[in-house]
mmCIF file of C-alpha atoms in Angstrom:
data_model
loop_
_atom_site.group_PDB
_atom_site.id
_atom_site.type_symbol
_atom_site.label_atom_id
_atom_site.label_comp_id
_atom_site.label_asym_id
_atom_site.label_seq_id
_atom_site.Cartn_x
_atom_site.Cartn_y
_atom_site.Cartn_z
ATOM 1 C CA LEU A 200 97.079 77.778 76.446
ATOM 2 C CA GLN A 201 94.823 74.607 77.563
ATOM 3 C CA THR A 202 93.136 77.144 79.707
ATOM 4 C CA ARG A 203 92.851 79.718 76.984
ATOM 5 C CA LEU A 204 91.646 76.735 74.411
ATOM 6 C CA GLN A 205 88.900 75.255 76.854
ATOM 7 C CA ALA A 206 87.556 78.337 78.332
ATOM 8 C CA GLY A 207 88.382 81.314 75.850
ATOM 9 C CA GLN A 208 86.573 83.039 73.484
ATOM 10 C CA GLY A 209 88.170 83.358 69.972
ATOM 11 C CA TYR A 210 90.779 81.001 69.786
ATOM 12 C CA GLY A 211 90.609 78.795 66.391
ATOM 13 C CA ASN A 212 93.410 76.320 67.262
ATOM 14 C CA THR A 213 96.697 76.102 69.359
ATOM 15 C CA LEU A 214 98.779 78.365 67.204
ATOM 16 C CA ASN A 215 96.040 81.099 66.938
ATOM 17 C CA CYS A 216 96.092 80.786 70.476
ATOM 18 C CA VAL A 217 99.866 81.352 70.872
ATOM 19 C CA LEU A 218 100.076 83.899 68.660
ATOM 20 C CA THR A 219 97.022 85.578 69.687
ATOM 21 C CA VAL A 220 98.300 85.745 73.502
ATOM 22 C CA TYR A 221 101.788 86.439 72.447
ATOM 23 C CA ARG A 222 100.350 89.705 70.571
ATOM 24 C CA ASN A 223 97.939 90.970 73.358
ATOM 25 C CA GLU A 224 100.329 90.241 76.418
ATOM 26 C CA SER A 225 104.030 88.991 75.204
ATOM 27 C CA VAL A 226 105.760 86.286 76.496
ATOM 28 C CA ALA A 227 104.246 86.993 80.032
ATOM 29 C CA GLY A 228 101.115 85.990 79.038
ATOM 30 C CA PHE A 229 102.334 82.535 78.866
ATOM 31 C CA PHE A 230 102.954 82.276 82.280
ATOM 32 C CA LYS A 231 100.170 83.595 84.256
ATOM 33 C CA GLY A 232 98.797 81.930 87.168
ATOM 34 C CA MET A 233 102.260 79.837 87.277
ATOM 35 C CA SER A 234 103.335 80.730 90.933
ATOM 36 C CA PHE A 235 100.633 79.566 92.730
ATOM 37 C CA PRO A 236 100.736 75.974 90.785
ATOM 38 C CA LEU A 237 104.579 76.387 91.399
ATOM 39 C CA ALA A 238 104.883 77.283 95.406
ATOM 40 C CA SER A 239 102.049 73.943 95.698
ATOM 41 C CA ILE A 240 103.485 71.067 93.413
ATOM 42 C CA ALA A 241 105.863 69.647 95.534
ATOM 43 C CA ILE A 242 103.105 69.119 98.370
ATOM 44 C CA TYR A 243 100.355 67.748 95.493
ATOM 45 C CA SER A 244 102.890 65.542 93.997
ATOM 46 C CA SER A 245 104.210 63.976 97.178
ATOM 47 C CA VAL A 246 100.673 63.602 98.366
ATOM 48 C CA VAL A 247 99.517 62.056 95.216
ATOM 49 C CA PHE A 248 102.420 59.484 94.821
ATOM 50 C CA GLY A 249 102.408 58.681 98.889
ATOM 51 C CA VAL A 250 99.058 58.069 98.893
ATOM 52 C CA PHE A 251 99.327 55.795 95.494
ATOM 53 C CA LYS A 252 102.282 53.654 97.169
ATOM 54 C CA ASN A 253 101.004 53.429 100.828
ATOM 55 C CA THR A 254 97.357 52.261 99.397
ATOM 56 C CA GLN A 255 99.392 49.702 97.397
ATOM 57 C CA ARG A 256 101.592 48.587 100.378
ATOM 58 C CA LEU A 257 98.160 48.258 102.482
ATOM 59 C CA LEU A 258 96.414 46.421 99.640
ATOM 60 C CA SER A 259 99.357 44.114 99.167
ATOM 61 C CA GLN A 260 99.476 43.557 103.211
ATOM 62 C CA LEU A 261 96.212 42.399 103.267
ATOM 63 C CA HIS A 262 95.994 39.935 100.111
ATOM 64 C CA HIS A 263 99.745 38.727 100.701
ATOM 65 C CA ARG A 264 100.622 39.458 104.162
ATOM 66 C CA ASP A 265 103.473 41.051 102.513
ATOM 67 C CA PRO A 266 103.490 44.886 101.488
ATOM 68 C CA SER A 267 106.631 44.597 99.773
ATOM 69 C CA CYS A 268 104.852 41.882 97.468
ATOM 70 C CA THR A 269 104.409 43.231 93.708
ATOM 71 C CA PRO A 270 100.491 44.451 93.655
ATOM 72 C CA ALA A 271 98.135 42.894 90.866
ATOM 73 C CA LEU A 272 96.635 45.242 88.440
ATOM 74 C CA ALA A 273 93.319 45.028 90.425
ATOM 75 C CA ASP A 274 95.382 46.842 93.623
ATOM 76 C CA VAL A 275 96.796 49.236 91.142
ATOM 77 C CA ALA A 276 93.304 50.460 89.660
ATOM 78 C CA LEU A 277 92.017 50.736 93.496
ATOM 79 C CA ALA A 278 95.342 52.601 94.742
ATOM 80 C CA SER A 279 94.968 55.115 91.508
ATOM 81 C CA MET A 280 91.330 55.186 92.755
ATOM 82 C CA VAL A 281 91.556 56.302 95.953
ATOM 83 C CA THR A 282 94.775 59.029 94.726
ATOM 84 C CA GLY A 283 91.957 60.441 92.659
ATOM 85 C CA PHE A 284 89.853 60.869 95.325
ATOM 86 C CA VAL A 285 92.672 62.545 97.749
ATOM 87 C CA SER A 286 94.333 64.984 95.203
ATOM 88 C CA VAL A 287 91.133 66.866 94.463
ATOM 89 C CA GLY A 288 91.184 68.351 97.712
ATOM 90 C CA ILE A 289 94.565 69.898 96.925
ATOM 91 C CA GLY A 290 94.355 70.470 93.402
ATOM 92 C CA THR A 291 90.832 71.820 92.869
ATOM 93 C CA PRO A 292 91.997 75.508 94.648
ATOM 94 C CA VAL A 293 94.952 75.329 93.054
ATOM 95 C CA ASP A 294 93.490 75.267 89.867
ATOM 96 C CA LEU A 295 90.971 77.334 90.242
ATOM 97 C CA VAL A 296 93.452 80.198 91.427
ATOM 98 C CA LYS A 297 95.721 79.427 88.304
ATOM 99 C CA ILE A 298 92.283 79.712 85.785
ATOM 100 C CA ARG A 299 91.022 82.799 87.370
ATOM 101 C CA LEU A 300 94.617 84.437 86.910
ATOM 102 C CA GLN A 301 94.563 83.314 83.227
ATOM 103 C CA MET A 302 91.378 84.091 82.200
ATOM 104 C CA GLN A 303 90.651 87.277 84.153
ATOM 105 C CA THR A 304 91.861 89.361 81.225
ATOM 106 C CA GLN A 305 89.592 87.609 78.336
ATOM 107 C CA THR A 306 86.810 89.509 77.162
ATOM 108 C CA TYR A 307 83.288 87.853 77.017
ATOM 109 C CA ILE A 308 81.196 87.910 73.730
ATOM 110 C CA LYS A 309 78.400 86.065 74.829
ATOM 111 C CA ALA A 310 74.624 88.250 74.440
ATOM 112 C CA ASN A 311 72.064 88.012 77.291
ATOM 113 C CA ILE A 312 74.652 87.692 79.723
ATOM 114 C CA LYS A 313 74.613 89.549 82.960
ATOM 115 C CA LEU A 314 78.034 90.638 83.624
ATOM 116 C CA LYS A 315 79.575 91.690 87.297
ATOM 117 C CA PRO A 316 80.723 95.220 88.026
ATOM 118 C CA THR A 317 84.310 94.800 87.236
ATOM 119 C CA VAL A 318 85.189 95.606 83.147
ATOM 120 C CA PRO A 319 86.184 92.595 81.252
ATOM 121 C CA GLY A 320 89.648 92.873 79.453
ATOM 122 C CA PHE A 321 90.957 94.775 82.844
ATOM 123 C CA PRO A 322 92.535 92.251 85.818
ATOM 124 C CA VAL A 323 90.092 91.519 88.590
ATOM 125 C CA TYR A 324 92.917 89.918 90.949
ATOM 126 C CA ARG A 325 96.483 91.352 91.830
ATOM 127 C CA GLY A 326 97.583 88.000 92.589
ATOM 128 C CA PRO A 327 97.263 83.875 93.534
ATOM 129 C CA ILE A 328 97.069 85.208 97.507
ATOM 130 C CA HIS A 329 94.615 88.221 96.505
ATOM 131 C CA CYS A 330 92.328 85.668 94.101
ATOM 132 C CA PHE A 331 92.246 83.062 96.650
ATOM 133 C CA ARG A 332 91.265 85.558 99.308
ATOM 134 C CA THR A 333 88.491 87.287 97.106
ATOM 135 C CA VAL A 334 86.862 83.796 95.870
ATOM 136 C CA LEU A 335 86.752 83.004 99.807
ATOM 137 C CA GLN A 336 85.241 86.191 100.460
ATOM 138 C CA LYS A 337 82.553 86.777 97.918
ATOM 139 C CA GLU A 338 81.842 82.848 97.534
ATOM 140 C CA GLY A 339 82.720 81.014 100.423
ATOM 141 C CA ILE A 340 84.236 77.323 100.499
ATOM 142 C CA ALA A 341 81.756 76.190 97.608
ATOM 143 C CA GLY A 342 83.842 78.688 95.634
ATOM 144 C CA ILE A 343 87.464 77.907 95.999
ATOM 145 C CA TYR A 344 86.158 74.303 95.439
ATOM 146 C CA ARG A 345 84.134 75.108 92.434
ATOM 147 C CA GLY A 346 84.658 72.599 89.512
ATOM 148 C CA MET A 347 85.368 69.576 91.967
ATOM 149 C CA GLY A 348 82.508 67.510 90.870
ATOM 150 C CA ALA A 349 84.209 67.539 87.117
ATOM 151 C CA MET A 350 87.533 67.263 88.775
ATOM 152 C CA LEU A 351 86.567 63.890 90.343
ATOM 153 C CA LEU A 352 85.032 62.572 87.144
ATOM 154 C CA ARG A 353 88.955 63.772 85.450
ATOM 155 C CA ASP A 354 90.866 62.645 88.343
ATOM 156 C CA VAL A 355 89.434 59.153 89.158
ATOM 157 C CA PRO A 356 89.520 57.690 86.088
ATOM 158 C CA GLY A 357 92.453 59.678 84.832
ATOM 159 C CA TYR A 358 95.182 58.113 87.667
ATOM 160 C CA CYS A 359 93.983 54.599 86.543
ATOM 161 C CA LEU A 360 95.195 55.636 83.455
ATOM 162 C CA TYR A 361 98.107 57.148 84.403
ATOM 163 C CA PHE A 362 99.183 54.573 86.928
ATOM 164 C CA ILE A 363 97.961 51.324 84.958
ATOM 165 C CA PRO A 364 99.953 52.373 82.001
ATOM 166 C CA TYR A 365 103.162 52.763 83.852
ATOM 167 C CA THR A 366 102.873 49.852 85.539
ATOM 168 C CA VAL A 367 102.281 47.416 82.212
ATOM 169 C CA PHE A 368 104.551 49.527 79.852
ATOM 170 C CA CYS A 369 107.525 49.381 82.834
ATOM 171 C CA GLY A 370 107.135 45.475 82.957
ATOM 172 C CA TRP A 371 107.204 45.269 79.514
ATOM 173 C CA ILE A 372 110.295 47.218 78.458
ATOM 174 C CA THR A 373 112.373 46.420 81.589
ATOM 175 C CA PRO A 374 114.867 43.365 80.802
ATOM 176 C CA ASP A 375 113.931 40.185 82.270
ATOM 177 C CA GLY A 376 116.404 39.554 85.755
ATOM 178 C CA CYS A 377 116.201 43.311 86.327
ATOM 179 C CA ILE A 378 115.334 43.987 90.153
ATOM 180 C CA SER A 379 114.050 47.780 89.295
ATOM 181 C CA PRO A 380 113.678 49.537 85.813
ATOM 182 C CA ASN A 381 116.185 51.322 84.301
ATOM 183 C CA PRO A 382 115.905 55.292 84.205
ATOM 184 C CA PHE A 383 115.384 54.979 80.707
ATOM 185 C CA SER A 384 112.358 52.498 80.629
ATOM 186 C CA ILE A 385 110.657 55.244 83.532
ATOM 187 C CA CYS A 386 110.970 57.772 81.401
ATOM 188 C CA LEU A 387 109.436 56.115 78.535
ATOM 189 C CA ALA A 388 106.710 54.510 80.382
ATOM 190 C CA GLY A 389 106.127 57.190 82.822
ATOM 191 C CA GLY A 390 105.810 59.841 79.407
ATOM 192 C CA VAL A 391 103.286 57.548 77.346
ATOM 193 C CA ALA A 392 101.424 56.880 80.507
ATOM 194 C CA GLY A 393 101.050 60.489 81.009
ATOM 195 C CA ALA A 394 100.103 61.338 77.263
ATOM 196 C CA ILE A 395 97.638 58.567 77.718
ATOM 197 C CA SER A 396 96.046 60.008 80.695
ATOM 198 C CA TRP A 397 95.710 63.647 80.011
ATOM 199 C CA GLY A 398 94.985 62.822 76.256
ATOM 200 C CA THR A 399 91.619 61.237 77.491
ATOM 201 C CA ALA A 400 91.264 63.325 80.463
ATOM 202 C CA THR A 401 90.564 66.527 77.688
ATOM 203 C CA PRO A 402 86.524 65.921 77.870
ATOM 204 C CA MET A 403 86.263 66.685 81.341
ATOM 205 C CA ASP A 404 89.215 68.949 81.764
ATOM 206 C CA VAL A 405 87.337 71.238 79.557
ATOM 207 C CA VAL A 406 84.544 71.035 81.905
ATOM 208 C CA LYS A 407 86.177 71.684 84.442
ATOM 209 C CA SER A 408 88.220 74.772 83.269
ATOM 210 C CA ARG A 409 85.175 76.151 82.082
ATOM 211 C CA LEU A 410 83.407 75.969 85.575
ATOM 212 C CA GLN A 411 86.493 77.531 87.495
ATOM 213 C CA ALA A 412 87.269 80.257 84.683
ATOM 214 C CA ASP A 413 83.321 81.202 85.269
ATOM 215 C CA GLY A 414 82.702 83.688 87.978
ATOM 216 C CA VAL A 415 85.556 86.320 87.130
ATOM 217 C CA TYR A 416 82.495 88.149 85.132
ATOM 218 C CA LEU A 417 79.462 86.994 84.868
ATOM 219 C CA ASN A 418 77.977 83.011 86.318
ATOM 220 C CA LYS A 419 77.037 81.178 83.323
ATOM 221 C CA TYR A 420 76.926 77.657 84.287
ATOM 222 C CA LYS A 421 75.205 76.190 87.402
ATOM 223 C CA GLY A 422 76.946 73.007 87.649
ATOM 224 C CA THR A 423 78.988 70.316 85.864
ATOM 225 C CA LEU A 424 75.848 68.758 84.384
ATOM 226 C CA ASP A 425 74.450 72.262 83.086
ATOM 227 C CA CYS A 426 77.971 73.151 81.573
ATOM 228 C CA ILE A 427 78.052 70.027 79.649
ATOM 229 C CA LEU A 428 74.713 70.332 78.339
ATOM 230 C CA GLN A 429 75.571 74.103 77.679
ATOM 231 C CA SER A 430 78.626 73.511 76.061
ATOM 232 C CA TYR A 431 77.295 70.832 73.821
ATOM 233 C CA GLN A 432 74.544 72.647 72.692
ATOM 234 C CA ASN A 433 76.655 75.852 71.660
ATOM 235 C CA GLU A 434 79.373 74.335 69.903
ATOM 236 C CA GLY A 435 79.025 70.553 69.819
ATOM 237 C CA LEU A 436 80.853 67.333 70.929
ATOM 238 C CA LYS A 437 84.510 68.926 69.431
ATOM 239 C CA VAL A 438 84.628 71.656 72.215
ATOM 240 C CA PHE A 439 85.101 68.672 74.717
ATOM 241 C CA PHE A 440 88.535 67.661 72.675
ATOM 242 C CA ARG A 441 89.560 71.173 73.121
ATOM 243 C CA GLY A 442 93.493 71.451 73.967
ATOM 244 C CA VAL A 443 93.829 67.778 73.603
ATOM 245 C CA THR A 444 97.075 68.055 71.633
ATOM 246 C CA VAL A 445 98.554 70.559 73.995
ATOM 247 C CA ASN A 446 97.470 68.207 76.774
ATOM 248 C CA ALA A 447 98.894 65.378 75.245
ATOM 249 C CA VAL A 448 101.910 66.733 74.374
ATOM 250 C CA ARG A 449 102.777 67.985 77.669
ATOM 251 C CA GLY A 450 101.807 64.572 79.499
ATOM 252 C CA PHE A 451 104.895 63.091 78.141
ATOM 253 C CA PRO A 452 107.406 65.611 79.454
ATOM 254 C CA MET A 453 106.137 66.118 82.631
ATOM 255 C CA SER A 454 105.070 62.540 83.396
ATOM 256 C CA SER A 455 108.314 61.087 82.436
ATOM 257 C CA ALA A 456 110.283 63.851 84.854
ATOM 258 C CA MET A 457 108.100 62.773 87.865
ATOM 259 C CA PHE A 458 107.999 59.400 87.420
ATOM 260 C CA LEU A 459 111.645 59.244 87.620
ATOM 261 C CA GLY A 460 111.850 61.624 90.024
ATOM 262 C CA TYR A 461 109.531 59.407 91.862
ATOM 263 C CA GLU A 462 111.320 56.138 91.314
ATOM 264 C CA LEU A 463 114.904 57.942 92.270
ATOM 265 C CA SER A 464 113.556 59.047 95.351
ATOM 266 C CA LEU A 465 112.254 55.742 96.603
ATOM 267 C CA LYS A 466 115.585 54.018 95.474
ATOM 268 C CA ALA A 467 117.379 56.761 97.331
ATOM 269 C CA MET A 468 115.567 56.423 100.574
ATOM 270 C CA LYS A 469 115.513 52.512 100.481
ATOM 271 C CA ARG A 470 119.347 53.105 100.359
ATOM 272 C CA ASP A 471 119.940 55.208 103.270
ATOM 273 C CA GLN A 472 117.475 52.942 105.089
ATOM 274 C CA SER A 473 119.803 49.769 104.390
ATOM 275 C CA GLU A 474 122.737 51.784 104.972
ATOM 276 C CA THR A 475 120.838 52.510 108.306
ATOM 277 C CA ASN A 476 119.663 49.685 109.621
ATOM 278 C CA PRO A 477 122.308 46.687 107.883
#
């Protein structure tokens, strides 16, 4: 829904998008492009949380000579920014394939745009591997990383607004005297952080989605700035908030589960390490 609302044509609101997708493509339409993100999410998440945690430990070592020391908010912010930069290297190709698969049956009703030979409304790609290979052959590495600039502008501040609120909220709602937050605190803090991060990242998420969807049948945008200007000129400021409700709503449960898995995994590994090295 998020991609259709941000880069598609003819969807008035979220409910209209849901009904249109279901009417035209049945339930299967809601799961288009899912396989590639599903196959890569474990690697992506491990890189994101691994980079964040190890950067925090490095900063604590540099500043306090103790990697286990509680990091300051400035260290959390810097670790978040590093995480955002690194995540784009993995996330951009995955998002591009997902968006191309989701948008390949969308019609384009824009005048004076030269369409590619493929007829709009019919699938261009047979699946994620075929999509990745086709983009790589026709557009090269630059095509695979299309939208990378917009994704950097989304993820670098986005991860700051992901990890900082989580750290702050966890500190607020964890009872005094507890060494680590309980599962309820983790879920609540993670959900709030996810809603804040995804909600505020929506404007650049719209630009990224449009840049990555661009290229299935036509090449409309020359780059990030051109996409921003064209979108604003044609549809006004409100275009940058398309899908904000979907982003914020999905961000809560997704981030709750992500942070819970992360914290429980850390506890399990620390327990195993202490049992191995008493």
